[in-house]
Amino acid sequence: MRKNIAAGNWKMNLSFDEGKALAEGVQSTFVDNVLTILGVPYPYLVSANKICEGNDSVAIAAQNMHHMEKGAYTGEVSPSMLTSIGIHYVILGHSERREYQKEDNQLLKQKVDLALAHHLTPIFCCGESLDIRKSGNHISHVSNQLSESLFHLAAADFAKLIIAYEPIWAIGTGETASPAQAQEMHAALRAHIAGHYDDQIAQGCSILYGGSVKPANAKELFGQTDVDGGLVGGASLKTDDFNQIRKSF
Ligand code: PGA
């Protein structure tokens, strides 16, 4: 059985105190049978992790990490820095990083390898632009993102990943993929994974949907057969909204 996962991505938002209140408000609201992950900015990782200490159902994620072990990379954060403060999850390949930091499938392949080598669980983001969706090539485009960054992995390593499908045209736009559009892509990705690995690996893989998930649409999206939860941006910044989303399975 795949896990239900509600992941929040705070991006570059909230003051320290606002983040603290939000993490406390999430942590103190127990939701049965759902793994909650909070993707918080680097300076808040230690405190957020402390707030959630001892709570098995809420974990903290970094929003990125560098693709090298260590060295002269001013301003960067390494995987071992994350593990040294007790972080177990890292968001990789978010479309905003692909766009603004020019992260491509090859670089993400390196990051995925390094994260796994450090026993970090990558939340690997993929998704197509509006142009690609309109051209009708969205499924092959997103499948290719998986092939190029992930399919070199041995099955046992691939099984450790969480995948987040986030159509770029639905991120922060208020426009959500319809449940049918999300289901179509998630089922296609699962079939793609089964084709490369096997059905057992594909059925065990958690695939989250991201892109304007909110309390009003979470239930229907999460109710789709191949949608195992959400990666939530804007609505994860409000305690009540995010807690409602966590209860939408
Ligand atoms: P959104 O962001 O929920 O604000 O659309 C989702 C994401 O970028 O992870």
PDB file of C-alpha atoms and ligand atoms in Angstrom:
ATOM      1  CA  MET A   1       0.000   0.000   0.000  1.00  0.00           C
ATOM      2  CA  ARG A   2       1.292   3.432  -0.924  1.00  0.00           C
ATOM      3  CA  LYS A   3       1.484   6.135   1.726  1.00  0.00           C
ATOM      4  CA  ASN A   4      -0.784   9.154   1.714  1.00  0.00           C
ATOM      5  CA  ILE A   5       1.498  12.178   1.642  1.00  0.00           C
ATOM      6  CA  ALA A   6       0.721  15.855   2.149  1.00  0.00           C
ATOM      7  CA  ALA A   7       3.843  17.886   1.443  1.00  0.00           C
ATOM      8  CA  GLY A   8       4.075  21.631   1.838  1.00  0.00           C
ATOM      9  CA  ASN A   9       6.524  23.766  -0.108  1.00  0.00           C
ATOM     10  CA  TRP A  10       6.934  27.116   1.609  1.00  0.00           C
ATOM     11  CA  LYS A  11       9.298  28.365  -1.123  1.00  0.00           C
ATOM     12  CA  MET A  12      10.844  31.765  -0.204  1.00  0.00           C
ATOM     13  CA  ASN A  13       8.026  32.843   2.097  1.00  0.00           C
ATOM     14  CA  LEU A  14       7.364  33.588   5.782  1.00  0.00           C
ATOM     15  CA  SER A  15       9.438  35.149   8.540  1.00  0.00           C
ATOM     16  CA  PHE A  16      11.017  32.888  11.137  1.00  0.00           C
ATOM     17  CA  ASP A  17       8.206  33.559  13.621  1.00  0.00           C
ATOM     18  CA  GLU A  18       5.508  32.990  11.024  1.00  0.00           C
ATOM     19  CA  GLY A  19       7.157  29.728  10.012  1.00  0.00           C
ATOM     20  CA  LYS A  20       7.431  28.636  13.628  1.00  0.00           C
ATOM     21  CA  ALA A  21       3.733  29.250  14.247  1.00  0.00           C
ATOM     22  CA  LEU A  22       2.827  27.387  11.061  1.00  0.00           C
ATOM     23  CA  ALA A  23       5.031  24.371  11.860  1.00  0.00           C
ATOM     24  CA  GLU A  24       3.574  24.249  15.377  1.00  0.00           C
ATOM     25  CA  GLY A  25       0.027  24.495  14.068  1.00  0.00           C
ATOM     26  CA  VAL A  26       0.603  21.616  11.670  1.00  0.00           C
ATOM     27  CA  GLN A  27       2.573  19.456  14.070  1.00  0.00           C
ATOM     28  CA  SER A  28      -0.026  19.721  16.805  1.00  0.00           C
ATOM     29  CA  THR A  29      -2.878  18.670  14.523  1.00  0.00           C
ATOM     30  CA  PHE A  30      -2.753  14.899  14.235  1.00  0.00           C
ATOM     31  CA  VAL A  31      -4.023  13.380  11.029  1.00  0.00           C
ATOM     32  CA  ASP A  32      -4.180   9.618  10.983  1.00  0.00           C
ATOM     33  CA  ASN A  33      -2.598   7.668   8.159  1.00  0.00           C
ATOM     34  CA  VAL A  34      -0.987  10.637   6.400  1.00  0.00           C
ATOM     35  CA  LEU A  35       2.690  11.488   6.216  1.00  0.00           C
ATOM     36  CA  THR A  36       3.093  15.262   6.311  1.00  0.00           C
ATOM     37  CA  ILE A  37       6.291  16.831   5.010  1.00  0.00           C
ATOM     38  CA  LEU A  38       7.137  20.519   5.365  1.00  0.00           C
ATOM     39  CA  GLY A  39       9.558  21.941   2.799  1.00  0.00           C
ATOM     40  CA  VAL A  40      10.978  24.908   4.669  1.00  0.00           C
ATOM     41  CA  PRO A  41      13.713  27.450   3.822  1.00  0.00           C
ATOM     42  CA  TYR A  42      17.260  26.470   4.854  1.00  0.00           C
ATOM     43  CA  PRO A  43      17.540  28.881   7.837  1.00  0.00           C
ATOM     44  CA  TYR A  44      14.444  27.324   9.414  1.00  0.00           C
ATOM     45  CA  LEU A  45      15.345  23.645   9.034  1.00  0.00           C
ATOM     46  CA  VAL A  46      16.832  23.111  12.484  1.00  0.00           C
ATOM     47  CA  SER A  47      13.984  24.812  14.344  1.00  0.00           C
ATOM     48  CA  ALA A  48      11.271  23.182  12.257  1.00  0.00           C
ATOM     49  CA  ASN A  49      12.844  19.787  12.838  1.00  0.00           C
ATOM     50  CA  LYS A  50      12.917  20.438  16.564  1.00  0.00           C
ATOM     51  CA  ILE A  51       9.241  21.389  16.568  1.00  0.00           C
ATOM     52  CA  CYS A  52       8.366  18.081  14.893  1.00  0.00           C
ATOM     53  CA  GLU A  53      10.769  15.951  16.940  1.00  0.00           C
ATOM     54  CA  GLY A  54       9.154  12.775  18.199  1.00  0.00           C
ATOM     55  CA  ASN A  55       6.222  13.129  15.796  1.00  0.00           C
ATOM     56  CA  ASP A  56       6.538  10.273  13.298  1.00  0.00           C
ATOM     57  CA  SER A  57       3.843  11.649  11.039  1.00  0.00           C
ATOM     58  CA  VAL A  58       5.439  15.043  10.322  1.00  0.00           C
ATOM     59  CA  ALA A  59       8.862  15.384   8.661  1.00  0.00           C
ATOM     60  CA  ILE A  60      10.897  18.324   7.429  1.00  0.00           C
ATOM     61  CA  ALA A  61      12.371  18.667   3.935  1.00  0.00           C
ATOM     62  CA  ALA A  62      14.938  20.994   2.414  1.00  0.00           C
ATOM     63  CA  GLN A  63      13.825  22.646  -0.815  1.00  0.00           C
ATOM     64  CA  ASN A  64      17.096  21.943  -2.604  1.00  0.00           C
ATOM     65  CA  MET A  65      20.697  20.817  -2.132  1.00  0.00           C
ATOM     66  CA  HIS A  66      23.897  21.138  -4.130  1.00  0.00           C
ATOM     67  CA  HIS A  67      25.067  18.412  -6.504  1.00  0.00           C
ATOM     68  CA  MET A  68      28.595  18.207  -5.024  1.00  0.00           C
ATOM     69  CA  GLU A  69      29.671  16.713  -1.706  1.00  0.00           C
ATOM     70  CA  LYS A  70      31.471  19.813  -0.417  1.00  0.00           C
ATOM     71  CA  GLY A  71      33.975  22.447  -1.325  1.00  0.00           C
ATOM     72  CA  ALA A  72      34.318  25.949  -2.696  1.00  0.00           C
ATOM     73  CA  TYR A  73      30.675  26.593  -3.609  1.00  0.00           C
ATOM     74  CA  THR A  74      29.800  29.799  -1.827  1.00  0.00           C
ATOM     75  CA  GLY A  75      26.197  29.998  -0.757  1.00  0.00           C
ATOM     76  CA  GLU A  76      25.399  26.341  -1.419  1.00  0.00           C
ATOM     77  CA  VAL A  77      24.180  23.621   0.952  1.00  0.00           C
ATOM     78  CA  SER A  78      25.449  20.045   0.774  1.00  0.00           C
ATOM     79  CA  PRO A  79      23.558  16.820   1.458  1.00  0.00           C
ATOM     80  CA  SER A  80      25.745  15.985   4.458  1.00  0.00           C
ATOM     81  CA  MET A  81      24.907  19.369   5.976  1.00  0.00           C
ATOM     82  CA  LEU A  82      21.251  18.383   5.757  1.00  0.00           C
ATOM     83  CA  THR A  83      21.742  14.958   7.284  1.00  0.00           C
ATOM     84  CA  SER A  84      23.965  16.418  10.008  1.00  0.00           C
ATOM     85  CA  ILE A  85      20.960  18.374  11.283  1.00  0.00           C
ATOM     86  CA  GLY A  86      18.612  15.406  11.049  1.00  0.00           C
ATOM     87  CA  ILE A  87      16.887  16.137   7.742  1.00  0.00           C
ATOM     88  CA  HIS A  88      15.639  13.103   5.796  1.00  0.00           C
ATOM     89  CA  TYR A  89      13.860  14.615   2.784  1.00  0.00           C
ATOM     90  CA  VAL A  90      14.863  16.986  -0.002  1.00  0.00           C
ATOM     91  CA  ILE A  91      12.794  18.481  -2.816  1.00  0.00           C
ATOM     92  CA  LEU A  92      14.727  18.200  -6.084  1.00  0.00           C
ATOM     93  CA  GLY A  93      14.022  19.579  -9.535  1.00  0.00           C
ATOM     94  CA  HIS A  94      11.194  21.932  -8.719  1.00  0.00           C
ATOM     95  CA  SER A  95      10.154  23.717 -11.909  1.00  0.00           C
ATOM     96  CA  GLU A  96      11.163  27.062 -10.403  1.00  0.00           C
ATOM     97  CA  ARG A  97      14.712  25.765 -10.021  1.00  0.00           C
ATOM     98  CA  ARG A  98      14.628  24.209 -13.474  1.00  0.00           C
ATOM     99  CA  GLU A  99      13.590  27.593 -14.852  1.00  0.00           C
ATOM    100  CA  TYR A 100      15.525  30.148 -12.778  1.00  0.00           C
ATOM    101  CA  GLN A 101      18.599  28.086 -11.887  1.00  0.00           C
ATOM    102  CA  LYS A 102      18.642  26.215 -15.187  1.00  0.00           C
ATOM    103  CA  GLU A 103      18.642  22.827 -13.494  1.00  0.00           C
ATOM    104  CA  ASP A 104      18.337  20.164 -16.177  1.00  0.00           C
ATOM    105  CA  ASN A 105      17.714  16.426 -16.202  1.00  0.00           C
ATOM    106  CA  GLN A 106      21.446  15.622 -16.128  1.00  0.00           C
ATOM    107  CA  LEU A 107      22.161  17.839 -13.129  1.00  0.00           C
ATOM    108  CA  LEU A 108      19.137  16.402 -11.355  1.00  0.00           C
ATOM    109  CA  LYS A 109      20.406  12.907 -12.010  1.00  0.00           C
ATOM    110  CA  GLN A 110      23.577  13.887 -10.093  1.00  0.00           C
ATOM    111  CA  LYS A 111      21.540  15.402  -7.280  1.00  0.00           C
ATOM    112  CA  VAL A 112      19.329  12.326  -6.984  1.00  0.00           C
ATOM    113  CA  ASP A 113      22.387  10.057  -6.801  1.00  0.00           C
ATOM    114  CA  LEU A 114      24.034  12.203  -4.163  1.00  0.00           C
ATOM    115  CA  ALA A 115      20.864  12.512  -2.091  1.00  0.00           C
ATOM    116  CA  LEU A 116      20.384   8.747  -2.084  1.00  0.00           C
ATOM    117  CA  ALA A 117      24.045   8.174  -1.234  1.00  0.00           C
ATOM    118  CA  HIS A 118      23.402  10.286   1.856  1.00  0.00           C
ATOM    119  CA  HIS A 119      20.167   8.464   2.715  1.00  0.00           C
ATOM    120  CA  LEU A 120      18.042  11.487   1.907  1.00  0.00           C
ATOM    121  CA  THR A 121      14.680  10.807   0.295  1.00  0.00           C
ATOM    122  CA  PRO A 122      14.284  12.943  -2.827  1.00  0.00           C
ATOM    123  CA  ILE A 123      10.899  14.399  -3.648  1.00  0.00           C
ATOM    124  CA  PHE A 124      11.568  14.548  -7.361  1.00  0.00           C
ATOM    125  CA  CYS A 125       9.510  17.138  -9.233  1.00  0.00           C
ATOM    126  CA  CYS A 126       8.540  16.861 -12.875  1.00  0.00           C
ATOM    127  CA  GLY A 127       5.984  18.595 -15.069  1.00  0.00           C
ATOM    128  CA  GLU A 128       5.322  20.277 -18.399  1.00  0.00           C
ATOM    129  CA  SER A 129       4.883  23.880 -19.505  1.00  0.00           C
ATOM    130  CA  LEU A 130       1.666  25.139 -21.040  1.00  0.00           C
ATOM    131  CA  ASP A 131       3.214  25.086 -24.520  1.00  0.00           C
ATOM    132  CA  ILE A 132       4.121  21.436 -24.170  1.00  0.00           C
ATOM    133  CA  ARG A 133       0.665  20.609 -22.837  1.00  0.00           C
ATOM    134  CA  LYS A 134      -0.916  22.404 -25.805  1.00  0.00           C
ATOM    135  CA  SER A 135       1.326  20.541 -28.233  1.00  0.00           C
ATOM    136  CA  GLY A 136      -0.013  17.270 -26.846  1.00  0.00           C
ATOM    137  CA  ASN A 137       3.477  16.026 -25.912  1.00  0.00           C
ATOM    138  CA  HIS A 138       3.039  16.372 -22.165  1.00  0.00           C
ATOM    139  CA  ILE A 139       3.156  12.690 -21.328  1.00  0.00           C
ATOM    140  CA  SER A 140       6.306  11.984 -23.329  1.00  0.00           C
ATOM    141  CA  HIS A 141       7.942  15.143 -21.958  1.00  0.00           C
ATOM    142  CA  VAL A 142       7.352  14.224 -18.319  1.00  0.00           C
ATOM    143  CA  SER A 143       8.154  10.545 -18.926  1.00  0.00           C
ATOM    144  CA  ASN A 144      11.458  11.685 -20.376  1.00  0.00           C
ATOM    145  CA  GLN A 145      12.230  13.735 -17.268  1.00  0.00           C
ATOM    146  CA  LEU A 146      11.899  10.494 -15.271  1.00  0.00           C
ATOM    147  CA  SER A 147      13.915   8.444 -17.766  1.00  0.00           C
ATOM    148  CA  GLU A 148      16.806  10.904 -17.906  1.00  0.00           C
ATOM    149  CA  SER A 149      17.110  11.690 -14.199  1.00  0.00           C
ATOM    150  CA  LEU A 150      15.923   8.496 -12.509  1.00  0.00           C
ATOM    151  CA  PHE A 151      15.945   5.401 -14.683  1.00  0.00           C
ATOM    152  CA  HIS A 152      19.664   4.749 -14.231  1.00  0.00           C
ATOM    153  CA  LEU A 153      18.842   3.836 -10.623  1.00  0.00           C
ATOM    154  CA  ALA A 154      18.701   0.262  -9.427  1.00  0.00           C
ATOM    155  CA  ALA A 155      15.154  -0.779  -8.560  1.00  0.00           C
ATOM    156  CA  ALA A 156      15.929  -0.786  -4.836  1.00  0.00           C
ATOM    157  CA  ASP A 157      17.032   2.846  -5.026  1.00  0.00           C
ATOM    158  CA  PHE A 158      14.191   3.965  -7.264  1.00  0.00           C
ATOM    159  CA  ALA A 159      11.813   2.514  -4.686  1.00  0.00           C
ATOM    160  CA  LYS A 160      13.036   5.094  -2.148  1.00  0.00           C
ATOM    161  CA  LEU A 161      11.878   8.096  -4.184  1.00  0.00           C
ATOM    162  CA  ILE A 162       8.766  10.226  -3.964  1.00  0.00           C
ATOM    163  CA  ILE A 163       7.688  11.757  -7.274  1.00  0.00           C
ATOM    164  CA  ALA A 164       5.716  14.988  -7.570  1.00  0.00           C
ATOM    165  CA  TYR A 165       3.979  15.747 -10.854  1.00  0.00           C
ATOM    166  CA  GLU A 166       3.539  19.509 -11.069  1.00  0.00           C
ATOM    167  CA  PRO A 167       2.283  20.961 -14.347  1.00  0.00           C
ATOM    168  CA  ILE A 168       4.005  24.349 -14.575  1.00  0.00           C
ATOM    169  CA  TRP A 169       0.852  26.009 -15.878  1.00  0.00           C
ATOM    170  CA  ALA A 170      -0.936  25.087 -12.658  1.00  0.00           C
ATOM    171  CA  ILE A 171       1.714  26.296 -10.180  1.00  0.00           C
ATOM    172  CA  GLY A 172       0.734  29.437  -8.324  1.00  0.00           C
ATOM    173  CA  THR A 173      -1.729  30.317 -11.071  1.00  0.00           C
ATOM    174  CA  GLY A 174      -4.925  29.253  -9.375  1.00  0.00           C
ATOM    175  CA  GLU A 175      -5.490  26.998 -12.357  1.00  0.00           C
ATOM    176  CA  THR A 176      -5.481  23.373 -11.238  1.00  0.00           C
ATOM    177  CA  ALA A 177      -5.173  20.337 -13.444  1.00  0.00           C
ATOM    178  CA  SER A 178      -8.542  18.648 -13.447  1.00  0.00           C
ATOM    179  CA  PRO A 179      -8.668  15.407 -11.471  1.00  0.00           C
ATOM    180  CA  ALA A 180      -8.919  13.601 -14.836  1.00  0.00           C
ATOM    181  CA  GLN A 181      -5.820  15.371 -16.185  1.00  0.00           C
ATOM    182  CA  ALA A 182      -3.882  14.544 -13.022  1.00  0.00           C
ATOM    183  CA  GLN A 183      -5.034  10.929 -13.093  1.00  0.00           C
ATOM    184  CA  GLU A 184      -4.121  10.578 -16.775  1.00  0.00           C
ATOM    185  CA  MET A 185      -0.560  11.754 -16.147  1.00  0.00           C
ATOM    186  CA  HIS A 186      -0.089   9.810 -12.927  1.00  0.00           C
ATOM    187  CA  ALA A 187      -1.318   6.593 -14.539  1.00  0.00           C
ATOM    188  CA  ALA A 188       0.950   7.206 -17.546  1.00  0.00           C
ATOM    189  CA  LEU A 189       3.959   7.773 -15.302  1.00  0.00           C
ATOM    190  CA  ARG A 190       3.168   4.655 -13.324  1.00  0.00           C
ATOM    191  CA  ALA A 191       2.959   2.657 -16.560  1.00  0.00           C
ATOM    192  CA  HIS A 192       6.252   4.192 -17.688  1.00  0.00           C
ATOM    193  CA  ILE A 193       7.862   3.129 -14.397  1.00  0.00           C
ATOM    194  CA  ALA A 194       6.380  -0.370 -14.731  1.00  0.00           C
ATOM    195  CA  GLY A 195       7.785  -0.584 -18.255  1.00  0.00           C
ATOM    196  CA  HIS A 196      11.294   0.210 -17.102  1.00  0.00           C
ATOM    197  CA  TYR A 197      11.247  -1.555 -13.734  1.00  0.00           C
ATOM    198  CA  ASP A 198       8.241  -3.739 -12.992  1.00  0.00           C
ATOM    199  CA  ASP A 199       4.682  -3.524 -11.804  1.00  0.00           C
ATOM    200  CA  GLN A 200       5.560  -3.980  -8.162  1.00  0.00           C
ATOM    201  CA  ILE A 201       7.966  -1.033  -8.193  1.00  0.00           C
ATOM    202  CA  ALA A 202       5.431   1.089 -10.061  1.00  0.00           C
ATOM    203  CA  GLN A 203       2.600   0.243  -7.699  1.00  0.00           C
ATOM    204  CA  GLY A 204       4.774   1.037  -4.692  1.00  0.00           C
ATOM    205  CA  CYS A 205       5.847   4.462  -5.955  1.00  0.00           C
ATOM    206  CA  SER A 206       4.201   7.502  -4.328  1.00  0.00           C
ATOM    207  CA  ILE A 207       3.272  10.079  -6.970  1.00  0.00           C
ATOM    208  CA  LEU A 208       2.063  13.426  -5.626  1.00  0.00           C
ATOM    209  CA  TYR A 209       0.201  16.073  -7.585  1.00  0.00           C
ATOM    210  CA  GLY A 210       1.188  19.741  -7.261  1.00  0.00           C
ATOM    211  CA  GLY A 211      -0.246  22.903  -8.732  1.00  0.00           C
ATOM    212  CA  SER A 212      -2.815  25.056  -6.953  1.00  0.00           C
ATOM    213  CA  VAL A 213      -3.939  22.329  -4.569  1.00  0.00           C
ATOM    214  CA  LYS A 214      -6.316  23.884  -2.050  1.00  0.00           C
ATOM    215  CA  PRO A 215      -8.893  22.732   0.491  1.00  0.00           C
ATOM    216  CA  ALA A 216     -11.647  22.981  -2.129  1.00  0.00           C
ATOM    217  CA  ASN A 217     -10.028  20.604  -4.640  1.00  0.00           C
ATOM    218  CA  ALA A 218      -7.751  18.365  -2.565  1.00  0.00           C
ATOM    219  CA  LYS A 219     -10.305  15.650  -1.854  1.00  0.00           C
ATOM    220  CA  GLU A 220     -11.167  15.080  -5.482  1.00  0.00           C
ATOM    221  CA  LEU A 221      -7.543  15.142  -6.612  1.00  0.00           C
ATOM    222  CA  PHE A 222      -6.375  12.797  -3.847  1.00  0.00           C
ATOM    223  CA  GLY A 223      -9.319  10.539  -4.597  1.00  0.00           C
ATOM    224  CA  GLN A 224      -7.869   9.620  -8.005  1.00  0.00           C
ATOM    225  CA  THR A 225      -6.503   6.080  -8.160  1.00  0.00           C
ATOM    226  CA  ASP A 226      -2.937   7.080  -8.985  1.00  0.00           C
ATOM    227  CA  VAL A 227      -2.704  10.318  -7.007  1.00  0.00           C
ATOM    228  CA  ASP A 228      -1.080   9.610  -3.644  1.00  0.00           C
ATOM    229  CA  GLY A 229      -1.183  13.095  -2.221  1.00  0.00           C
ATOM    230  CA  GLY A 230      -0.013  16.598  -2.952  1.00  0.00           C
ATOM    231  CA  LEU A 231       2.918  18.970  -3.030  1.00  0.00           C
ATOM    232  CA  VAL A 232       1.305  22.195  -1.958  1.00  0.00           C
ATOM    233  CA  GLY A 233       2.717  25.699  -2.304  1.00  0.00           C
ATOM    234  CA  GLY A 234       0.475  28.669  -1.542  1.00  0.00           C
ATOM    235  CA  ALA A 235      -2.109  26.786   0.503  1.00  0.00           C
ATOM    236  CA  SER A 236       0.602  25.268   2.701  1.00  0.00           C
ATOM    237  CA  LEU A 237       1.380  28.731   4.108  1.00  0.00           C
ATOM    238  CA  LYS A 238      -1.896  28.896   6.003  1.00  0.00           C
ATOM    239  CA  THR A 239      -2.259  26.534   8.953  1.00  0.00           C
ATOM    240  CA  ASP A 240      -6.002  25.960   8.570  1.00  0.00           C
ATOM    241  CA  ASP A 241      -5.867  25.457   4.819  1.00  0.00           C
ATOM    242  CA  PHE A 242      -2.958  23.059   4.977  1.00  0.00           C
ATOM    243  CA  ASN A 243      -4.480  21.095   7.855  1.00  0.00           C
ATOM    244  CA  GLN A 244      -7.682  20.792   5.864  1.00  0.00           C
ATOM    245  CA  ILE A 245      -5.689  19.506   2.879  1.00  0.00           C
ATOM    246  CA  ARG A 246      -3.989  16.971   5.164  1.00  0.00           C
ATOM    247  CA  LYS A 247      -7.457  15.702   6.099  1.00  0.00           C
ATOM    248  CA  SER A 248      -8.543  15.328   2.470  1.00  0.00           C
ATOM    249  CA  PHE A 249      -7.571  11.684   1.940  1.00  0.00           C
TER     250      PHE A 249
HETATM  251  P1  PGA B   1       1.111  26.070  -5.620  1.00  0.00           P
HETATM  252  O1  PGA B   1       2.629  25.554  -5.732  1.00  0.00           O
HETATM  253  O2  PGA B   1       0.380  25.098  -4.754  1.00  0.00           O
HETATM  254  O3  PGA B   1       1.209  27.429  -5.032  1.00  0.00           O
HETATM  255  O4  PGA B   1       0.566  26.084  -7.031  1.00  0.00           O
HETATM  256  C1  PGA B   1       2.915  24.197  -5.834  1.00  0.00           C
HETATM  257  C2  PGA B   1       4.392  23.972  -5.945  1.00  0.00           C
HETATM  258  O5  PGA B   1       5.069  24.760  -6.632  1.00  0.00           O
HETATM  259  O6  PGA B   1       4.946  23.037  -5.340  1.00  0.00           O
END
